[in-house]
Amino acid sequence: VSAECVAQCESADEHGSAPAPTSCATDTELELAADDSLPTEDSETTIVRNNLGPGMATFIVCADGDRRVVKRARWGLIRANTREQFSPSLFFRMFNARADRVEVVHNNLLGSKHCVVAFNGFYEWKRDVDPLSKKEVRQPYYLQHDKAHRGPLLFAGLYDEYKNPETGEEMTTYTILTVDSAPGIQWLHDRMPALLTNQDEVDTWLSAKAPRTELCKLLRPVDGSLAWHPVAKAMGSTKVQDESAFAEIKLPKPPPSVKDFWAKKPATVKSEPPLPVKRETAPAVVRQEQQGELVKQEQESSCGAASTLSSPVKQEPGKRSGVTQPRSPPRGTKRPKGQTSLASFFGKPTSKK
């Protein structure tokens, strides 16, 4: 059996609200049973959909005793006990159902009318807020198995038989169960379809013979096997049925915001050229070479003669060389007239008689 389907629409809970956009996808050939004699209730064995919306027909697999039966069904559950006038809007009320409330809302279907829906992938809408306009901005993404996990995605669902009270037309309708998003795609959305990952889970879900606690354990987030890419927003319309609905696109770079303009930029440190290294030289040492023995130097002047002995002197750093301090004449030396000593100049004043 070949079933090629896509679904796109805002996700709705059992009461018609729309908390999450959940969809289903594309272009695959599905082997829904091990034997080739799988019965079908419809002569049409191929449905081509690249963009499925509520009310559109797909194939579902359900159990009839020990057999698996492929049925043609419309997406969007309409219960058998619905008595109101038929309208296409009825398909939009319960095309998705929360798994954590299924025991309350769909108590009559849980444990009896289980189905599996196979798709190549599904769509989710990522919601953001534009920093300037403060308006909501949405971008669709297409999710499918990664290269390591080939094959279609198998969604757990519930179905029912509905009869149009006006025309008497009978149709099979179904809903897809949703769970909290797996950690790997929580950045994208808070809900995802309940995926069945192996043959044992498919058999357990379709048979519906296990206790409800065991059945509900199958409805959990599945992570680690999905890959995704952005797609064009045109897929938001189910009129788009070609492969462009799930073709990967490149997202444009977001324009700079006011916050980015006023954001503090890290200070740039200018690299200064290294300062030249000054090589310090040892202080010069002034030496007076001694030639022979000590030489007696006599100094004679008009103010007296004083003899000094000169000896080799090692000049200390920072002192000027060749400068000698003046010395007082020795005692007993008479000073010339008109010249007084410092001691007499600053001596005690003579008292007046």
Short mmCIF file of C-alpha atoms in Angstrom, two decimals, residues 89-237:
data_model
loop_
_atom_site.label_atom_id
_atom_site.label_comp_id
_atom_site.label_asym_id
_atom_site.label_seq_id
_atom_site.Cartn_x
_atom_site.Cartn_y
_atom_site.Cartn_z
CA SER A 89 -15.56 22.86 10.56
CA LEU A 90 -16.21 19.65 12.57
CA PHE A 91 -12.88 18.26 11.31
CA PHE A 92 -11.02 21.13 12.99
CA ARG A 93 -12.33 20.45 16.49
CA MET A 94 -10.35 17.32 17.36
CA PHE A 95 -7.71 16.61 14.74
CA ASN A 96 -5.17 16.44 17.59
CA ALA A 97 -5.78 15.09 21.10
CA ARG A 98 -3.65 15.52 24.20
CA ALA A 99 -2.38 12.16 25.47
CA ASP A 100 -2.47 13.29 29.10
CA ARG A 101 -6.26 13.82 28.85
CA VAL A 102 -7.19 10.92 26.62
CA GLU A 103 -8.56 8.78 29.47
CA VAL A 104 -11.06 11.51 30.31
CA VAL A 105 -12.00 12.95 26.93
CA HIS A 106 -11.81 9.79 24.82
CA ASN A 107 -12.57 7.16 27.40
CA ASN A 108 -14.88 5.24 25.03
CA LEU A 109 -12.20 5.02 22.31
CA LEU A 110 -9.16 4.23 24.46
CA GLY A 111 -8.75 0.48 24.60
CA SER A 112 -10.96 -0.21 21.60
CA LYS A 113 -10.45 1.98 18.51
CA HIS A 114 -6.72 2.49 18.14
CA CYS A 115 -5.00 3.31 14.86
CA VAL A 116 -1.53 4.05 13.48
CA VAL A 117 -0.95 6.81 10.93
CA ALA A 118 2.24 6.78 8.85
CA PHE A 119 3.87 9.91 7.42
CA ASN A 120 7.31 10.86 6.19
CA GLY A 121 7.42 13.84 8.52
CA PHE A 122 5.50 16.68 10.09
CA TYR A 123 5.57 20.46 10.38
CA GLU A 124 5.95 22.63 13.45
CA TRP A 125 5.76 26.41 13.69
CA LYS A 126 8.36 28.22 15.75
CA ARG A 127 6.97 31.34 17.40
CA ASP A 128 9.06 34.43 18.09
CA VAL A 129 8.37 38.09 18.90
CA ASP A 130 9.77 40.83 16.73
CA PRO A 131 11.85 43.10 19.02
CA LEU A 132 10.76 46.29 17.20
CA SER A 133 7.10 45.78 16.36
CA LYS A 134 6.45 43.39 19.29
CA LYS A 135 4.36 41.32 16.90
CA GLU A 136 4.43 37.56 16.72
CA VAL A 137 6.63 36.07 14.01
CA ARG A 138 6.30 32.43 13.00
CA GLN A 139 8.60 30.20 10.97
CA PRO A 140 7.62 26.66 9.86
CA TYR A 141 10.03 23.72 10.11
CA TYR A 142 9.81 20.26 8.61
CA LEU A 143 10.79 17.32 10.86
CA GLN A 144 11.58 13.79 9.69
CA HIS A 145 13.78 10.82 10.53
CA ASP A 146 17.49 11.51 10.33
CA LYS A 147 19.73 9.54 7.98
CA ALA A 148 20.43 6.91 10.63
CA HIS A 149 16.72 6.13 11.08
CA ARG A 150 15.10 5.49 7.73
CA GLY A 151 11.44 4.86 7.14
CA PRO A 152 8.20 6.71 7.91
CA LEU A 153 7.13 8.15 11.24
CA LEU A 154 4.36 6.16 12.92
CA PHE A 155 1.86 8.24 14.91
CA ALA A 156 -0.47 6.81 17.54
CA GLY A 157 -4.11 7.77 17.00
CA LEU A 158 -7.74 7.06 17.77
CA TYR A 159 -10.56 6.70 15.24
CA ASP A 160 -14.34 6.48 15.13
CA GLU A 161 -17.12 5.89 12.61
CA TYR A 162 -19.36 8.84 11.85
CA LYS A 163 -22.64 8.87 9.92
CA ASN A 164 -23.95 12.08 8.43
CA PRO A 165 -27.50 12.44 9.84
CA GLU A 166 -28.65 14.32 6.76
CA THR A 167 -27.21 12.29 3.89
CA GLY A 168 -26.57 8.98 5.64
CA GLU A 169 -22.95 9.01 4.43
CA GLU A 170 -20.62 7.01 6.63
CA MET A 171 -16.99 8.01 7.09
CA THR A 172 -14.04 7.04 9.27
CA THR A 173 -12.34 9.94 11.05
CA TYR A 174 -9.30 9.98 13.32
CA THR A 175 -7.23 12.13 15.64
CA ILE A 176 -3.46 12.13 16.30
CA LEU A 177 -2.32 11.96 19.92
CA THR A 178 0.23 14.56 21.04
CA VAL A 179 2.66 14.68 23.96
CA ASP A 180 5.13 17.15 25.43
CA SER A 181 8.06 17.89 23.16
CA ALA A 182 11.26 15.93 23.53
CA PRO A 183 14.19 17.93 24.98
CA GLY A 184 15.89 18.15 21.58
CA ILE A 185 13.04 20.10 19.97
CA GLN A 186 11.69 22.12 22.89
CA TRP A 187 13.33 25.19 21.32
CA LEU A 188 10.94 24.70 18.40
CA HIS A 189 7.64 23.83 20.07
CA ASP A 190 6.17 22.50 23.31
CA ARG A 191 4.11 19.68 21.69
CA MET A 192 4.84 16.84 19.27
CA PRO A 193 3.02 13.75 17.93
CA ALA A 194 3.20 10.53 19.95
CA LEU A 195 5.60 8.31 17.96
CA LEU A 196 5.73 4.51 18.00
CA THR A 197 9.32 3.46 17.45
CA ASN A 198 9.29 -0.31 16.84
CA GLN A 199 7.10 -3.24 15.83
CA ASP A 200 6.34 -4.30 19.41
CA GLU A 201 4.97 -0.85 20.25
CA VAL A 202 2.84 -0.88 17.08
CA ASP A 203 1.42 -4.33 17.92
CA THR A 204 0.72 -3.37 21.52
CA TRP A 205 -1.03 -0.15 20.53
CA LEU A 206 -3.16 -1.69 17.78
CA SER A 207 -4.27 -4.68 19.81
CA ALA A 208 -5.48 -2.39 22.62
CA LYS A 209 -5.58 -5.44 24.93
CA ALA A 210 -2.91 -4.25 27.35
CA PRO A 211 -3.92 -2.43 30.54
CA ARG A 212 -4.46 1.28 30.11
CA THR A 213 -1.42 2.08 32.20
CA GLU A 214 0.74 0.12 29.76
CA LEU A 215 -0.93 1.72 26.75
CA CYS A 216 -0.39 5.23 28.13
CA LYS A 217 3.32 4.48 28.66
CA LEU A 218 3.66 4.26 24.88
CA LEU A 219 2.53 7.88 24.61
CA ARG A 220 5.74 9.68 25.54
CA PRO A 221 8.23 12.09 23.92
CA VAL A 222 10.71 10.48 21.54
CA ASP A 223 14.04 12.16 20.92
CA GLY A 224 17.32 11.41 19.21
CA SER A 225 16.08 10.24 15.80
CA LEU A 226 14.70 13.44 14.26
CA ALA A 227 16.21 15.93 11.85
CA TRP A 228 14.67 19.24 10.80
CA HIS A 229 15.04 22.21 8.47
CA PRO A 230 13.14 25.46 7.79
CA VAL A 231 10.60 25.59 4.98
CA ALA A 232 8.74 28.34 3.15
CA LYS A 233 5.78 29.95 4.87
CA ALA A 234 3.71 29.26 1.76
CA MET A 235 3.10 25.76 3.10
CA GLY A 236 0.68 27.38 5.53
CA SER A 237 -1.87 27.05 2.74
#
